[in-house]
PDB file of C-alpha atoms and ligand atoms in Angstrom:
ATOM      1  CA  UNK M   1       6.493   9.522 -15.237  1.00 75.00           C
ATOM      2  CA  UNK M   2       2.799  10.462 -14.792  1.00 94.00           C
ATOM      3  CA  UNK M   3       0.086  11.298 -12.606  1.00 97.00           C
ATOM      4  CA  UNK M   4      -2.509   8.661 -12.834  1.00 98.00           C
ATOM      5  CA  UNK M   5      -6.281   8.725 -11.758  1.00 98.00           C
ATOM      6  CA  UNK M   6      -6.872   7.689  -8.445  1.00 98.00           C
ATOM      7  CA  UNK M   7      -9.803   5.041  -8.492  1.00 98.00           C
ATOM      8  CA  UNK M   8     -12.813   6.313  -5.672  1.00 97.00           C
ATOM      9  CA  UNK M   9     -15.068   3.433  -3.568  1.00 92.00           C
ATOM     10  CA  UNK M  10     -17.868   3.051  -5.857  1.00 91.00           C
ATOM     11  CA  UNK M  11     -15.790   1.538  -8.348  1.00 97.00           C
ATOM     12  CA  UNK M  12     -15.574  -2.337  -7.927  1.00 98.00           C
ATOM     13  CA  UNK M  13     -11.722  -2.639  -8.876  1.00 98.00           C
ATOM     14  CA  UNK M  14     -11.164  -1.620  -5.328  1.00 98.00           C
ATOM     15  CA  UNK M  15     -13.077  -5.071  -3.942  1.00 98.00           C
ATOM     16  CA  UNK M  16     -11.188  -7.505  -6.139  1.00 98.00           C
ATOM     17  CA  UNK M  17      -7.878  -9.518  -5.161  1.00 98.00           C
ATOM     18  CA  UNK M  18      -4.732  -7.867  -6.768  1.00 98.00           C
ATOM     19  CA  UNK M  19      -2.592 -10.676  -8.927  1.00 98.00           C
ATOM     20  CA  UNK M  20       1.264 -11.781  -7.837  1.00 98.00           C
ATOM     21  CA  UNK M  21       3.562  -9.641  -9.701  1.00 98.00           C
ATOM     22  CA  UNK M  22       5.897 -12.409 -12.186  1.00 98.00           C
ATOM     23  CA  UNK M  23       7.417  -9.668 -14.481  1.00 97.00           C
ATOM     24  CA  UNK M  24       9.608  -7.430 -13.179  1.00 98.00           C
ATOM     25  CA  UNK M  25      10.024  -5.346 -16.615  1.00 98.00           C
ATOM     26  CA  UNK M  26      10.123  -1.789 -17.747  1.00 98.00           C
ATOM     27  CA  UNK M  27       6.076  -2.001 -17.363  1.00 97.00           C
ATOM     28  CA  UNK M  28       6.642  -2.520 -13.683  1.00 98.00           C
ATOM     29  CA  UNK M  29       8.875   0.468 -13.244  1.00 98.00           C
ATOM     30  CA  UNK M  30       6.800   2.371 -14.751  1.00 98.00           C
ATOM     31  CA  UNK M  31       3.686   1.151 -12.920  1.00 98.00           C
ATOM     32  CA  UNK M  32       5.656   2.335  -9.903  1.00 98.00           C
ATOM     33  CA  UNK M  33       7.334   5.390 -10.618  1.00 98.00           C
ATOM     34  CA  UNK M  34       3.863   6.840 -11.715  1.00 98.00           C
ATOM     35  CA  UNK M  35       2.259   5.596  -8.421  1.00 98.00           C
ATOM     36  CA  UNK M  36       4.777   7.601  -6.627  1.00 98.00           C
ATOM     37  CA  UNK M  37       3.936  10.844  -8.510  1.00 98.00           C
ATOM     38  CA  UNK M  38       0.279  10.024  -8.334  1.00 98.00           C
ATOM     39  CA  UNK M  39       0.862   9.540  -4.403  1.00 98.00           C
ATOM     40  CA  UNK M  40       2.948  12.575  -3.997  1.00 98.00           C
ATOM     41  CA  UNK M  41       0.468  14.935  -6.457  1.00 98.00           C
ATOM     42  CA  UNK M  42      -2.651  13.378  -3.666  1.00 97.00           C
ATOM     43  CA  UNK M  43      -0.785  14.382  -0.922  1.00 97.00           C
ATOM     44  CA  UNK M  44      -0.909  10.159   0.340  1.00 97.00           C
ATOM     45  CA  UNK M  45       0.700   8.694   2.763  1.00 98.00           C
ATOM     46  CA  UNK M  46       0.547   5.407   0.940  1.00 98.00           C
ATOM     47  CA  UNK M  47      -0.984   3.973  -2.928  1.00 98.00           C
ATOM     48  CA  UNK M  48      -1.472   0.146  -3.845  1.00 99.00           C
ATOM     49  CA  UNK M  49      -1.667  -0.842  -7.591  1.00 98.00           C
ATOM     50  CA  UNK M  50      -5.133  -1.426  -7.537  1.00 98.00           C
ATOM     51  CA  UNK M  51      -5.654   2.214  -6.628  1.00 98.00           C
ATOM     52  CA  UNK M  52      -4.522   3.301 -10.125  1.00 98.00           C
ATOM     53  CA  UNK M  53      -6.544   0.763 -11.894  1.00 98.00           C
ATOM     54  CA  UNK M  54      -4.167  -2.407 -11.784  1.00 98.00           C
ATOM     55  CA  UNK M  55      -4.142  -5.534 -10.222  1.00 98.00           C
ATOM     56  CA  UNK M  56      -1.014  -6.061  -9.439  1.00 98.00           C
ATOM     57  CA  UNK M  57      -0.147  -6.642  -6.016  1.00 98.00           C
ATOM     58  CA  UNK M  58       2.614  -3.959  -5.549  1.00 99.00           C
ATOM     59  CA  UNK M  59       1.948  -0.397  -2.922  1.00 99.00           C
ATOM     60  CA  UNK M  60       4.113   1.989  -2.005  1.00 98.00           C
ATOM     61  CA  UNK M  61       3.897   3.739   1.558  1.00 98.00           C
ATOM     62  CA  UNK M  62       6.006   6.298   3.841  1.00 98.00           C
ATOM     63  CA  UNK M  63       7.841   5.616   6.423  1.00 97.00           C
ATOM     64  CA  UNK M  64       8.405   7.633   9.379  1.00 93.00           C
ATOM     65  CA  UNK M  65      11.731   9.223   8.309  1.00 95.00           C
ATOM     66  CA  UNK M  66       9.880  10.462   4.516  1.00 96.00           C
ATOM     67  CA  UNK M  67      11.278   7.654   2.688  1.00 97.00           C
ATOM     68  CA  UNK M  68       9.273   6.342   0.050  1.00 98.00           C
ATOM     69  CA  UNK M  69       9.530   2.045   0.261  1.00 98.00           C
ATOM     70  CA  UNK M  70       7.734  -0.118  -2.715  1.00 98.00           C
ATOM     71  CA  UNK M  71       6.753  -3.720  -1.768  1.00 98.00           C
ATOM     72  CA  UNK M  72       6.148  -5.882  -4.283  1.00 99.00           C
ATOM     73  CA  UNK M  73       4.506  -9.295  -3.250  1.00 98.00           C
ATOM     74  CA  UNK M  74       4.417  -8.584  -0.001  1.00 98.00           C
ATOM     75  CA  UNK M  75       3.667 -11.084   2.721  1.00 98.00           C
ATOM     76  CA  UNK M  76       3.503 -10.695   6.857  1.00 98.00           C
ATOM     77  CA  UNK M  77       5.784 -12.607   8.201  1.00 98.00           C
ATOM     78  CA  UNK M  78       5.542 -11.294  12.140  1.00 98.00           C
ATOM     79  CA  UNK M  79       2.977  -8.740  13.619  1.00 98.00           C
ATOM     80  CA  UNK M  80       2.924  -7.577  17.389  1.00 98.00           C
ATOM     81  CA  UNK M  81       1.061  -5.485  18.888  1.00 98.00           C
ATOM     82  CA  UNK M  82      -2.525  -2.730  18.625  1.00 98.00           C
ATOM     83  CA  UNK M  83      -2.697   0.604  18.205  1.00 98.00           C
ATOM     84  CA  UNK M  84      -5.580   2.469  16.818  1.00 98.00           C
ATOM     85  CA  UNK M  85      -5.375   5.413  14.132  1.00 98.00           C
ATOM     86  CA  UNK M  86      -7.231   7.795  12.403  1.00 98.00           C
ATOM     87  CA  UNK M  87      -7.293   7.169   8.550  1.00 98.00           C
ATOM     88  CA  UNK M  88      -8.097   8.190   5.617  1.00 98.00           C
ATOM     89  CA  UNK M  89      -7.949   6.834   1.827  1.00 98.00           C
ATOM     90  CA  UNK M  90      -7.308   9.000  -1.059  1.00 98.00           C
ATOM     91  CA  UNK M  91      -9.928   6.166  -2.520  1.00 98.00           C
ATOM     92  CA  UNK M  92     -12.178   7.479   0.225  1.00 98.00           C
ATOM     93  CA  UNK M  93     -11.705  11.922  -0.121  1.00 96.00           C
ATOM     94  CA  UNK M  94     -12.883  13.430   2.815  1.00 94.00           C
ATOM     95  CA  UNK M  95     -13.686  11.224   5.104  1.00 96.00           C
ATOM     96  CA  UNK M  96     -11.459   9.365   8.182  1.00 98.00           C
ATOM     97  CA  UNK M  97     -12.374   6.799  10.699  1.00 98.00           C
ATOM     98  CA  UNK M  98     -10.188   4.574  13.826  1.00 98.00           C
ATOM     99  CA  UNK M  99      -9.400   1.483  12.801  1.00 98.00           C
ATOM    100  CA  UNK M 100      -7.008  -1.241  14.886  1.00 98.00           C
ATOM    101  CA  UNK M 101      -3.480  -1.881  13.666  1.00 98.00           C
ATOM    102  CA  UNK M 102      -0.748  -3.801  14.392  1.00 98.00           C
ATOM    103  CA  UNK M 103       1.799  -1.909  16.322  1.00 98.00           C
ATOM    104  CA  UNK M 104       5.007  -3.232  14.418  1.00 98.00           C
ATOM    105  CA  UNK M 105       4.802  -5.860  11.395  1.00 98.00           C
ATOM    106  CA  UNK M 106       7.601  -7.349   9.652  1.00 98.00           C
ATOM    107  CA  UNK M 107       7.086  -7.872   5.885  1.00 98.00           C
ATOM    108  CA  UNK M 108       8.695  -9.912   3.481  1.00 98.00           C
ATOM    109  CA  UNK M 109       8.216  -8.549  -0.135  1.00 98.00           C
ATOM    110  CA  UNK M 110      10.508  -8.283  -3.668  1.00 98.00           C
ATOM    111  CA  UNK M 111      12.393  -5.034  -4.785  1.00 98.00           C
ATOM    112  CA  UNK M 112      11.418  -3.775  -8.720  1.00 97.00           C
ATOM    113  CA  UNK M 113      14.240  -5.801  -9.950  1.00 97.00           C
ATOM    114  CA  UNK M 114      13.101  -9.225  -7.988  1.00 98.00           C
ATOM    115  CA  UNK M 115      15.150  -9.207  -5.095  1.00 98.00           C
ATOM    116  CA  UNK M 116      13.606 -10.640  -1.677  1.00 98.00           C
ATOM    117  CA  UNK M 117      14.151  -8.377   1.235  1.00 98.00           C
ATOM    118  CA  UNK M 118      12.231  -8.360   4.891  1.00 98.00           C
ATOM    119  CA  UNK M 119      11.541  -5.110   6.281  1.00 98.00           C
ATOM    120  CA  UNK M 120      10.431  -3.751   9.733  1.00 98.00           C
ATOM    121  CA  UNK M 121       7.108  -1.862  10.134  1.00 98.00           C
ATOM    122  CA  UNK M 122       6.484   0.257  13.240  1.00 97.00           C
ATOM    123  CA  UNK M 123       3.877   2.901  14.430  1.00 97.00           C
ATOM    124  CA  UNK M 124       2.949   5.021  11.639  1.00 97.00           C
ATOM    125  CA  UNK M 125       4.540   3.116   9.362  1.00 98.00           C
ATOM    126  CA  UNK M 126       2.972   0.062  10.381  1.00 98.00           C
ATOM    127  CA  UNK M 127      -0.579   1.734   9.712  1.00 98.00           C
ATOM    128  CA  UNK M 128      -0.109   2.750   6.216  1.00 98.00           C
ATOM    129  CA  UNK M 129       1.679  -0.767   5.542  1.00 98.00           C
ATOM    130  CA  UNK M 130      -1.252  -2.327   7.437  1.00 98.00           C
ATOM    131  CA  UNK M 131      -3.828  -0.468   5.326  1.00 98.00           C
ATOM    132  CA  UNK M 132      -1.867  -0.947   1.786  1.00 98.00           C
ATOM    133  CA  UNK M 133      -1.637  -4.759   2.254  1.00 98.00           C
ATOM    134  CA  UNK M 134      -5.578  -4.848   2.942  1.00 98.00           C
ATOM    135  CA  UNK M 135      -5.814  -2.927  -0.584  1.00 98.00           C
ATOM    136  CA  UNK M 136      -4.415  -5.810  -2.331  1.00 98.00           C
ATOM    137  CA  UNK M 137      -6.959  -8.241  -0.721  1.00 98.00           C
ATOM    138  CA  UNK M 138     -10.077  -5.378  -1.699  1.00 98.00           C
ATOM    139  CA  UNK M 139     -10.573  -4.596   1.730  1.00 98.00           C
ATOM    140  CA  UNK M 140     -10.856  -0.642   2.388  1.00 98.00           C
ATOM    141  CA  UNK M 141     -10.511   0.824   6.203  1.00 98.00           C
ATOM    142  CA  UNK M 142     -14.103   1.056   6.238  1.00 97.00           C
ATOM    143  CA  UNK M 143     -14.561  -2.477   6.548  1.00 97.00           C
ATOM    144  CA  UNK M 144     -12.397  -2.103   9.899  1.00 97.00           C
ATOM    145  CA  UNK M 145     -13.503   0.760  11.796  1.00 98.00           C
ATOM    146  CA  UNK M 146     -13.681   0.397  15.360  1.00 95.00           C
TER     147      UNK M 146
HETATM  148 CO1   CO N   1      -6.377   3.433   0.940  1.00 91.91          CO
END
């Protein structure tokens, strides 16, 4: 496992549309287990693929409890609610701005080995989720501020 560089908002990786993830190999795993040290080392509450310089569409994010969750493929299957929260981007160092959220999301997305499983977003949660899924579409926060 390894720290990777994270990619920074001039570079235009960030704006491009990450690729469905077909191989769930060793490459994957590896892909993954490095975004979680390069996540932990920035101090993030959340890292998509594209962050570290692939296009895969694959992020990892906190939840609420400190549990690290990876969704691979992910797609939003149910969204209620607003709320509105201060964010940053570990793209974006040293800056923050309000943008509008879904309060709770449900997401359906695959495990590293394949496997489908749907998973319940709220609050915090449902932020970082929120703003990880927009990575993998090239949209950044501050395309959303309010
Ligand atoms: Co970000």
């Amino acid at each position: 496992m390894a720290i990777r560089n994270i990619v920074k908002h001039d570079d235009a990786i960030l704006r491009e549309k990450s690729r469905t993830i077909t191989m769930f190999d060793q490459n994957l795993s590896l892909l993954i287990d490095d975004m979680v040290d390069t996540m932990i080392h920035a101090e993030g509450a959340g890292l998509a693929a594209v962050q570290v310089g692939s296009l895969k569409r694959v992020f990892i994010a906190y939840d609420e409890d400190g549990q690290i969750h990876e969704f691979i493929n992910p797609l939003v299957i149910e969204s209620k609610g607003e709320q509105i929260f201060n964010e940053g981007c570990l793209s974006i160092p040293g800056q923050k701005g309000d943008v509008k959220r879904a309060k709770m999301m449900k997401i359906k997305a695959q495990d590293r080995q394949g496997n489908e499983f749907i998973i319940k977003a709220k609050d915090f949660f449902a932020v970082v989720v929120s703003h990880e899924l927009d990575h993998l579409d090239g949209i950044l926060y501050t395309d959303k501020l309010v």
